[in-house]
PDB file of C-alpha atoms and ligand atoms in Angstrom:
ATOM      1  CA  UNK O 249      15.804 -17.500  28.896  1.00 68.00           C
ATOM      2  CA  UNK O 250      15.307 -21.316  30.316  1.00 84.00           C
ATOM      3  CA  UNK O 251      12.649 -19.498  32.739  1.00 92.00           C
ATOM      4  CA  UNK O 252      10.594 -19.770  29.279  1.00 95.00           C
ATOM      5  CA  UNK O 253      11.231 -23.584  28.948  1.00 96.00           C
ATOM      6  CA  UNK O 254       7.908 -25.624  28.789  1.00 97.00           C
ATOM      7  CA  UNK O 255       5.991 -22.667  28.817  1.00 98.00           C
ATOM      8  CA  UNK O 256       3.441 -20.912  26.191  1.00 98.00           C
ATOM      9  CA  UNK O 257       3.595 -17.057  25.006  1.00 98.00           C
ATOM     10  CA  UNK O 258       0.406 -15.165  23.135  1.00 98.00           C
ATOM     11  CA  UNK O 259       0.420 -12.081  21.565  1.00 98.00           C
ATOM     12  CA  UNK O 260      -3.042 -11.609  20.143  1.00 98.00           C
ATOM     13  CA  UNK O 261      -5.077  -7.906  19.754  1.00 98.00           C
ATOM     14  CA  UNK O 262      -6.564  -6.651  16.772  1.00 98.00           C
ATOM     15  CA  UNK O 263      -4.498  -5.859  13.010  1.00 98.00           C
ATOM     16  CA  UNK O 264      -1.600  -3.113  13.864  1.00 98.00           C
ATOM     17  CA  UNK O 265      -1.633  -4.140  17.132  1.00 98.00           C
ATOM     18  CA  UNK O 266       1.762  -5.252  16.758  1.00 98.00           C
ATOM     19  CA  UNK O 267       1.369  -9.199  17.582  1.00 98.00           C
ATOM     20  CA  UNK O 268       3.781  -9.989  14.383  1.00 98.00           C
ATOM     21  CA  UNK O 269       6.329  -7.594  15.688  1.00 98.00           C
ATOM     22  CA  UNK O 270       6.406  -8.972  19.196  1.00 98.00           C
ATOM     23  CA  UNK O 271       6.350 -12.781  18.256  1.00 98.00           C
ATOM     24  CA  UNK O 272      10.018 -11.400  16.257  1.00 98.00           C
ATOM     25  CA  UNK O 273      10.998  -9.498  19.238  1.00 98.00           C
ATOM     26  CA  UNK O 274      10.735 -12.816  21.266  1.00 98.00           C
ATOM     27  CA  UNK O 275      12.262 -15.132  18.746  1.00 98.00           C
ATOM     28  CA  UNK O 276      15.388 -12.910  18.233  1.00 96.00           C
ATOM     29  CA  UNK O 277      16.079 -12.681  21.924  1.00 97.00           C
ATOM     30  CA  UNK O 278      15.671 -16.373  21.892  1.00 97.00           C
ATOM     31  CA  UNK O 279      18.113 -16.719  18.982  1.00 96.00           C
ATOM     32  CA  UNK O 280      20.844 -14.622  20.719  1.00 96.00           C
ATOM     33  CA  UNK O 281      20.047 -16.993  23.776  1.00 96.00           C
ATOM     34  CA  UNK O 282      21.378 -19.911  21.809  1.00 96.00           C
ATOM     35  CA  UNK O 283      18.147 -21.515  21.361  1.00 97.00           C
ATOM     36  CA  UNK O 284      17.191 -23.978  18.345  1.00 96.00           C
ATOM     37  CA  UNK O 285      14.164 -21.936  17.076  1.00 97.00           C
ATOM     38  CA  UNK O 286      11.426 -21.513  13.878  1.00 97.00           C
ATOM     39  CA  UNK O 287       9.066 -19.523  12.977  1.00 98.00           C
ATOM     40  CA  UNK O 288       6.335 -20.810  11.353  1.00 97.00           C
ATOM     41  CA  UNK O 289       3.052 -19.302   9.217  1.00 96.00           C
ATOM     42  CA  UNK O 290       0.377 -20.858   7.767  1.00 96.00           C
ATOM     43  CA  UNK O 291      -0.055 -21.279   4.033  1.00 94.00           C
ATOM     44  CA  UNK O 292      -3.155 -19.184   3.418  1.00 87.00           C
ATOM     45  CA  UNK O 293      -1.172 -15.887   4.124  1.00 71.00           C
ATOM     46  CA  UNK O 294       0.224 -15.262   0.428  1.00 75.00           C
ATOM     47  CA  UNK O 295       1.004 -11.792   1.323  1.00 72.00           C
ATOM     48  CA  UNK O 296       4.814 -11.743   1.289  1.00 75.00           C
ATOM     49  CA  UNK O 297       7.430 -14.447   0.220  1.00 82.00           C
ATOM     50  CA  UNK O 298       6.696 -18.241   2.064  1.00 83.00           C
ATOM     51  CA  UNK O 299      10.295 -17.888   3.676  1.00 92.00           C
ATOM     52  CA  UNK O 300       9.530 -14.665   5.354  1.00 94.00           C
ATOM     53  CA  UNK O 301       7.034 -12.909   7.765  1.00 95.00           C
ATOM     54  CA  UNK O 302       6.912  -9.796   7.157  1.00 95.00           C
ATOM     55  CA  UNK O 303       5.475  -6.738  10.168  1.00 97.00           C
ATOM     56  CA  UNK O 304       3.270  -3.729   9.037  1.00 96.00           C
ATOM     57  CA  UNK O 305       6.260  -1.655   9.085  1.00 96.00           C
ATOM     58  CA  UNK O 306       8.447  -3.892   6.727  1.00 95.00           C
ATOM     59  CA  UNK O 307      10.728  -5.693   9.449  1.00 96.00           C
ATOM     60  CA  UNK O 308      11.278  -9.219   8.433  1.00 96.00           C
ATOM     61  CA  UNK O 309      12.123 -13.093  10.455  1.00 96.00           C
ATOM     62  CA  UNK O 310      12.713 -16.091   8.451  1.00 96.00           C
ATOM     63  CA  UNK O 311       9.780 -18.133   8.386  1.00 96.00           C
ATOM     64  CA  UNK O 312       8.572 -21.724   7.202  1.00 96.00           C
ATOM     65  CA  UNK O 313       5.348 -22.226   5.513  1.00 96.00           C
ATOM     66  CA  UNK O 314       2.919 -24.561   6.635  1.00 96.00           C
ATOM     67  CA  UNK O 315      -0.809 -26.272   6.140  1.00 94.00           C
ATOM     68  CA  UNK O 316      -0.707 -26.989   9.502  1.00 95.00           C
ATOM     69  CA  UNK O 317       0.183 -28.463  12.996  1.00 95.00           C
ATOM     70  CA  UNK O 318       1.388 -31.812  11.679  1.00 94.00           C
ATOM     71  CA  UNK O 319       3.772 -30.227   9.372  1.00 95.00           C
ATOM     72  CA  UNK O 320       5.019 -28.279  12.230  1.00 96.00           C
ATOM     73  CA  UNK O 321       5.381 -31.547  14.232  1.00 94.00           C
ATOM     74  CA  UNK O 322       6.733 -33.095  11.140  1.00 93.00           C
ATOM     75  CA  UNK O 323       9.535 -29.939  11.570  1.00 91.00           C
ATOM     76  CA  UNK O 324       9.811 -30.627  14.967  1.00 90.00           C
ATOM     77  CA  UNK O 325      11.132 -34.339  14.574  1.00 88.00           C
ATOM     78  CA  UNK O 326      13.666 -33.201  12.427  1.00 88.00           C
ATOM     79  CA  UNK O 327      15.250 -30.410  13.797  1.00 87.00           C
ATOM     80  CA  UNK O 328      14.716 -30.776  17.841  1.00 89.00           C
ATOM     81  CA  UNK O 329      13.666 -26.869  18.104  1.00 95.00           C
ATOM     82  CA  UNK O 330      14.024 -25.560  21.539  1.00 96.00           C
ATOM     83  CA  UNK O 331      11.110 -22.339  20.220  1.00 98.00           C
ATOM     84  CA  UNK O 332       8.134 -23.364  18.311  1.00 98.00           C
ATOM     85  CA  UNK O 333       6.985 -19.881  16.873  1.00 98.00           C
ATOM     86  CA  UNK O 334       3.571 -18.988  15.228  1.00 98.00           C
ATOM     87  CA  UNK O 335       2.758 -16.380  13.192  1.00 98.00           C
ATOM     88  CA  UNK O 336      -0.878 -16.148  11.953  1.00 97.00           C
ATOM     89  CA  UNK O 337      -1.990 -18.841  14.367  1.00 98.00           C
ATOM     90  CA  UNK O 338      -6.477 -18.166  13.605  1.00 98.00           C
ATOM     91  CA  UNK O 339      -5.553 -19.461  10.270  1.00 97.00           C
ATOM     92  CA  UNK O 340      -3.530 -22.808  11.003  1.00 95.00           C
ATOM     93  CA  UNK O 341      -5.165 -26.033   9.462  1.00 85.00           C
ATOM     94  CA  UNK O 342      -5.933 -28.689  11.074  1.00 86.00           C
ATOM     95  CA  UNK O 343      -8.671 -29.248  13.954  1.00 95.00           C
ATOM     96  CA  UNK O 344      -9.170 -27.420  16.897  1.00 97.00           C
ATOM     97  CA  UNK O 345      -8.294 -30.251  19.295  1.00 97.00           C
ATOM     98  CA  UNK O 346      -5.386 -31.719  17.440  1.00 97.00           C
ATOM     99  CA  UNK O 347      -3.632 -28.287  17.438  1.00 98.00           C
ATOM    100  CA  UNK O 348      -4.551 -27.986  21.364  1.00 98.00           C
ATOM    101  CA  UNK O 349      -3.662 -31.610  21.740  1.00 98.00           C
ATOM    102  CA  UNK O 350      -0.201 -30.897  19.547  1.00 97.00           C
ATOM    103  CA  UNK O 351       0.830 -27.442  21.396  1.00 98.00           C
ATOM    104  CA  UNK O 352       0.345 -29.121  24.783  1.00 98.00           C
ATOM    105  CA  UNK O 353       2.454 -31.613  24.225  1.00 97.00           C
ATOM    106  CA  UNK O 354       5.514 -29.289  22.910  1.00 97.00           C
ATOM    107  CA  UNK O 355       4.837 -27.463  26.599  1.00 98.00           C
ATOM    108  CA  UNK O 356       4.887 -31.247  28.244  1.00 98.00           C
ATOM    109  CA  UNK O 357       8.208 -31.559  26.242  1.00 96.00           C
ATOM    110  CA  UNK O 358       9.390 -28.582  27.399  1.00 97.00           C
ATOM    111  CA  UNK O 359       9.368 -26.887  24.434  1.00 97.00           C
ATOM    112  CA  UNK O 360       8.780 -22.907  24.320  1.00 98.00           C
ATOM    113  CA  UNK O 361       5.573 -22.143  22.365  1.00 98.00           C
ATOM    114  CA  UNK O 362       4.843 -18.356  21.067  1.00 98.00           C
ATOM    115  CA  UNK O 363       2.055 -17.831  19.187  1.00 98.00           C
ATOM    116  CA  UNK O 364       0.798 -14.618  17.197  1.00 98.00           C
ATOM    117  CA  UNK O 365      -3.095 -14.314  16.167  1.00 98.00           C
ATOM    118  CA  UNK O 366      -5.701 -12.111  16.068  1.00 98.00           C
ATOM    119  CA  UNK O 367      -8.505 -12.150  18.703  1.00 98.00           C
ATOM    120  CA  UNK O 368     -11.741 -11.199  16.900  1.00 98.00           C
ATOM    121  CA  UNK O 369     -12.867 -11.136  12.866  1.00 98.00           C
ATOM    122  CA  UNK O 370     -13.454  -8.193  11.365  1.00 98.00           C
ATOM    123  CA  UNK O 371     -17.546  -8.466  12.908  1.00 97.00           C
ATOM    124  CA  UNK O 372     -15.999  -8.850  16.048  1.00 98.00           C
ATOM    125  CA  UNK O 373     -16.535 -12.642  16.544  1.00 98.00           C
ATOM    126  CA  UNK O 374     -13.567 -14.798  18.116  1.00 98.00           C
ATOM    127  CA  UNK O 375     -11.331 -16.588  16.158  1.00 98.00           C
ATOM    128  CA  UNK O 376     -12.392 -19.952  17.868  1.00 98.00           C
ATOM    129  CA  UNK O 377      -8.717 -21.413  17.912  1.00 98.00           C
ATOM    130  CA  UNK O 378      -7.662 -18.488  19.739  1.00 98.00           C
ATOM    131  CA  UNK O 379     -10.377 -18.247  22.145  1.00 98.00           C
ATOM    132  CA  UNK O 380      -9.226 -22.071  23.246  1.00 98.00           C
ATOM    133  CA  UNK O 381      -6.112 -20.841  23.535  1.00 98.00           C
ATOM    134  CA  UNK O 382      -5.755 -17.808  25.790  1.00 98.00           C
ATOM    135  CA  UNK O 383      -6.728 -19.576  28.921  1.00 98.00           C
ATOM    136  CA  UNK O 384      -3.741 -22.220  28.439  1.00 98.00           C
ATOM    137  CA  UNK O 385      -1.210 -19.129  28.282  1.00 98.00           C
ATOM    138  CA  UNK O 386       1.680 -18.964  30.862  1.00 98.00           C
ATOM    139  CA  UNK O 387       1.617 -15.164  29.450  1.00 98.00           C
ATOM    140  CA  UNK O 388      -1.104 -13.195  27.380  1.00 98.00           C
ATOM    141  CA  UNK O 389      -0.298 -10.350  25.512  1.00 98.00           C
ATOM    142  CA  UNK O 390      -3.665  -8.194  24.742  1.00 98.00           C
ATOM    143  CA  UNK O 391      -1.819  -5.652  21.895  1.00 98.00           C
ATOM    144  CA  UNK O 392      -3.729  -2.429  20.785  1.00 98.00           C
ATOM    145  CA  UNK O 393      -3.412  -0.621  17.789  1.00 98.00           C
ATOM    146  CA  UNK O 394      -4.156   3.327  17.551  1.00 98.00           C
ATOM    147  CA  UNK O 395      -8.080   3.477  16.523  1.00 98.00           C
ATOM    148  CA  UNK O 396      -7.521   5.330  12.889  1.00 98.00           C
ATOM    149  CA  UNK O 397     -10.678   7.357  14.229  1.00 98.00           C
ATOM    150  CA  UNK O 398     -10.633   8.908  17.600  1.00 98.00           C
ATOM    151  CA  UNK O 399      -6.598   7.708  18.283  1.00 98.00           C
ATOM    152  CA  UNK O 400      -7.636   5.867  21.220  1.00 98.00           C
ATOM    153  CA  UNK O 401      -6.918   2.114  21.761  1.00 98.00           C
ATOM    154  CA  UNK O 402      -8.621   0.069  19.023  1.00 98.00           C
ATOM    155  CA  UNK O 403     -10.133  -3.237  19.940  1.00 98.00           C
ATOM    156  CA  UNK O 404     -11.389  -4.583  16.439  1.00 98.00           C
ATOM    157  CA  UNK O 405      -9.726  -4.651  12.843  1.00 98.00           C
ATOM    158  CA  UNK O 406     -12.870  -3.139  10.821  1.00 98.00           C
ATOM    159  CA  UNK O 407     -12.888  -4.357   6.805  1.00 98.00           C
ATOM    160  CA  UNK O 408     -14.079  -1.282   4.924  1.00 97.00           C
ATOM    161  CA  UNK O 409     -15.004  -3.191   2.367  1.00 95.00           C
ATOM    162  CA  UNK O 410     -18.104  -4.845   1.974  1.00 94.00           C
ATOM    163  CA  UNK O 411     -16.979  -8.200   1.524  1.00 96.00           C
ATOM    164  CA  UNK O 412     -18.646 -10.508   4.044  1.00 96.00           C
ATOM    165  CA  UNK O 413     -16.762 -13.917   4.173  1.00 97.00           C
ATOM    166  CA  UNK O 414     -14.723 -14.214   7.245  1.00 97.00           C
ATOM    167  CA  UNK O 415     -10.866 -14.477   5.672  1.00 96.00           C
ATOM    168  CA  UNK O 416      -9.663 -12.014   3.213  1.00 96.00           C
ATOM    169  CA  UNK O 417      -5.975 -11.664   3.367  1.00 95.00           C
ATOM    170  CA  UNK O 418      -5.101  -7.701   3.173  1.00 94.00           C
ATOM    171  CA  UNK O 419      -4.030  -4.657   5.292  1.00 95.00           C
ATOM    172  CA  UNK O 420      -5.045  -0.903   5.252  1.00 97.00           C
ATOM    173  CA  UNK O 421      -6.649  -1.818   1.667  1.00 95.00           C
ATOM    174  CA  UNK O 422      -8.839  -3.756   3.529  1.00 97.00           C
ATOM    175  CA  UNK O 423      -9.022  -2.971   6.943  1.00 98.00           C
ATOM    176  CA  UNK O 424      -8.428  -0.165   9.797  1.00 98.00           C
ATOM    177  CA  UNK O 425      -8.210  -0.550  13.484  1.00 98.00           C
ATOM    178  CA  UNK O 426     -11.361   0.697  15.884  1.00 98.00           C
ATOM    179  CA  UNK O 427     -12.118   1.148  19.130  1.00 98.00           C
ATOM    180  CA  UNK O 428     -15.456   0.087  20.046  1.00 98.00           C
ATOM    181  CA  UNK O 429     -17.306   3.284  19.988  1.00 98.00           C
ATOM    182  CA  UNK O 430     -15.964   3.959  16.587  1.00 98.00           C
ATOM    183  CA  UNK O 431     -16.858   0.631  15.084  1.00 98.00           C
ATOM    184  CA  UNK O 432     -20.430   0.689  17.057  1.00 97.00           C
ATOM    185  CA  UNK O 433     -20.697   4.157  14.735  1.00 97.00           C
ATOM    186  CA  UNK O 434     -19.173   2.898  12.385  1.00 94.00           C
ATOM    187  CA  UNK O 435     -21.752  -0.303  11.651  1.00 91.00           C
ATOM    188  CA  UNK O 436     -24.874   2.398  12.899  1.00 89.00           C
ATOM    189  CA  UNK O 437     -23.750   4.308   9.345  1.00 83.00           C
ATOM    190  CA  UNK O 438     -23.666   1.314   7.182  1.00 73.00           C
TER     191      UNK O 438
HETATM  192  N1  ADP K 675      -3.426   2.408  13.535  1.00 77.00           N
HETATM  193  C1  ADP K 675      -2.253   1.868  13.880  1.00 77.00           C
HETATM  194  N2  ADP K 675      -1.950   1.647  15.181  1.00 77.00           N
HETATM  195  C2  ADP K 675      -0.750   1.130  15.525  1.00 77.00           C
HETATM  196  N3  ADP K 675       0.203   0.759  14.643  1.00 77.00           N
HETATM  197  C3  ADP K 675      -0.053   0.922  13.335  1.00 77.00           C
HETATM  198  C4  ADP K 675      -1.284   1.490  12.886  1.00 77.00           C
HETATM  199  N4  ADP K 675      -1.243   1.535  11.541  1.00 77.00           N
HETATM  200  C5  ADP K 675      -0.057   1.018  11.163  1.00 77.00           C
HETATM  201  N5  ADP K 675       0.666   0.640  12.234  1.00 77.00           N
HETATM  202  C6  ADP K 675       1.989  -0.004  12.175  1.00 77.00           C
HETATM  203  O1  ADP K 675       1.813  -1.370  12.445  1.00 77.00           O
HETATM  204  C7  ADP K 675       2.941  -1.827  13.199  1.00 77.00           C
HETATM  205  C8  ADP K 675       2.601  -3.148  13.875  1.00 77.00           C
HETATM  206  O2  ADP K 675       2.631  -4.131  12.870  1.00 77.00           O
HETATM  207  P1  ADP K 675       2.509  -5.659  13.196  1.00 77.00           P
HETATM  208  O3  ADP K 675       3.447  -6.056  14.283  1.00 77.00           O
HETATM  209  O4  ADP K 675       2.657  -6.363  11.869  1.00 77.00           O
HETATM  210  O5  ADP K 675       1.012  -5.756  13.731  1.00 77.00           O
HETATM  211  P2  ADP K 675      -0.010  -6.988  13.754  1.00 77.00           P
HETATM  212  O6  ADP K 675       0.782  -8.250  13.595  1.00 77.00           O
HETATM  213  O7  ADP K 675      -0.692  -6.911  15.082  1.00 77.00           O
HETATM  214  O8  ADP K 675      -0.948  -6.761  12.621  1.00 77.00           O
HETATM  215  C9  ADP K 675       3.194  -0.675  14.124  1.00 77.00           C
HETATM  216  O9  ADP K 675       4.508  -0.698  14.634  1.00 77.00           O
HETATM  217  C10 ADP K 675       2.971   0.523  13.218  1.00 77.00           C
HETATM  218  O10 ADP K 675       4.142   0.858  12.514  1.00 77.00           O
HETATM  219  C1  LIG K 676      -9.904  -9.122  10.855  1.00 77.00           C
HETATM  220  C2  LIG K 676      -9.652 -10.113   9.770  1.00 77.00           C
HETATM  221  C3  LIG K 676      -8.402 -10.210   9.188  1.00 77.00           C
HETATM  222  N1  LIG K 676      -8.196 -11.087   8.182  1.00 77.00           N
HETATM  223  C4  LIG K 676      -6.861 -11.183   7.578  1.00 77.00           C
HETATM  224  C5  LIG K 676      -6.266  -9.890   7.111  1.00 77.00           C
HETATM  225  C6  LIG K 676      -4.778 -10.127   7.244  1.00 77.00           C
HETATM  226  O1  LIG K 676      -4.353 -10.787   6.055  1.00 77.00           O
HETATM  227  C7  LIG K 676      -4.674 -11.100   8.430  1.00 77.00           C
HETATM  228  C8  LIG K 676      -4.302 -10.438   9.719  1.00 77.00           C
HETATM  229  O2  LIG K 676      -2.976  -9.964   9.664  1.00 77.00           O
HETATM  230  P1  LIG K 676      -2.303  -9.105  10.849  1.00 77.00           P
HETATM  231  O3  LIG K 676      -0.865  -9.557  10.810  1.00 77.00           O
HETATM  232  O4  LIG K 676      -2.982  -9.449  12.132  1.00 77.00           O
HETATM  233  O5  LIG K 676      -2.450  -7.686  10.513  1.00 77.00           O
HETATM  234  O6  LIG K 676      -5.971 -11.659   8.568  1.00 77.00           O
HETATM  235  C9  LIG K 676      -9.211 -11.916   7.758  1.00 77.00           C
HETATM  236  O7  LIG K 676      -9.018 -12.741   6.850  1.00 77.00           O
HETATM  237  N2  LIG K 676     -10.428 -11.821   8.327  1.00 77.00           N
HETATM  238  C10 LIG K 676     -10.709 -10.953   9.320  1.00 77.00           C
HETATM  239  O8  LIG K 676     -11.878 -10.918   9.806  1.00 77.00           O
HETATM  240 ZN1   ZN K 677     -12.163   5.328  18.154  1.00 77.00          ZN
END
């Protein structure tokens, strides 16, 4: 796995894509490599317990909770991790250019950076933090969920609730994966 060493891994699509259960995928196989490695999610996800993320279909990695990129740093310091994982990475705190600023720096280090986020809000907007970071990827990982509608591949998590601010923590409660054609419909109906 040292072919990965410096370099930065993205899994990103919409919700159900499977971006959680690849970003596990990876840091298991890094695990049984030997590597020094944690998982990290940010604090606003209070969906399952803080020392666990948790996949759509109930497979689990140990996790630490964090505010945001300093406390990862802080992390870091202290335990001289070969894998920097990221779970959730639209909702880390901190600024835009000091978690740029931050994950370039692991790479310089040559630290192994995998990060898991979604791509677009449920109106289809980027996440901005992602959108900076696709272009720095060594490799991009565009996952698709199955659109609930027509089974082709979505491209946006839809909320079918009304609810208009941009985070609300939930999963088929709250939202269902579309392809385009179905969410253009979709939004014509509402
Ligand atoms: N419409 C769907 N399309 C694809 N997978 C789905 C769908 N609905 C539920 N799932 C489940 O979601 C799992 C992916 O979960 P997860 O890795 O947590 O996705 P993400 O992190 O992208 O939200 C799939 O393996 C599947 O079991
Ligand atoms: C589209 C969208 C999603 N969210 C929330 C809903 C979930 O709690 C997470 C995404 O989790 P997943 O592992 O990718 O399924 O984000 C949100 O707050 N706002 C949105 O627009
Ligand atoms: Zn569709």
């Amino acid at each position: 796995m040292h072919q990965y060493k410096g370099k930065l891994i993205i899994h990103t699509g919409s919700m159900f894509s499977g971006k959680t259960s690849s970003l596990e995928k990876d840091v298991k196989r890094f695990n049984i490599a030997g590597y020094k490695t944690i998982a990290f999610k940010p604090s606003i996800d209070t969906r399952y317990p803080k020392s666990e993320i948790r996949t759509h279909d109930n497979t689990t990695l140990n996790a630490v909770m964090v505010n945001n990129i300093f406390e990862i740093c802080e992390y870091c310091k202290s335990y001289d991790l070969d894998v920097i994982a990221i779970d959730e990475v639209q909702f880390l705190g901190g600024k835009i250019e000091d978690i740029v600023d931050t994950i370039n720096k692991f790479l310089e280090k040559g630290k192994t950076v995998i990060l898991a986020g979604l791509d677009m809000d449920f109106s289809g907007q980027a996440f901005e933090i992602v959108k900076e970071l696709m272009p720095m990827a060594d490799y991009l990982y565009k996952h698709h969920a199955v659109c609930v509608k027509c089974g082709t591949d979505a491209w946006v998590s839809h909320r079918k609730t009304k609810a208009q601010e941009r985070i609300v923590i939930g999963a088929t409660d709250e939202y269902e994966p579309l392809c385009r054609k179905c969410f253009l419909e979709e939004q014509k109906g509402q």
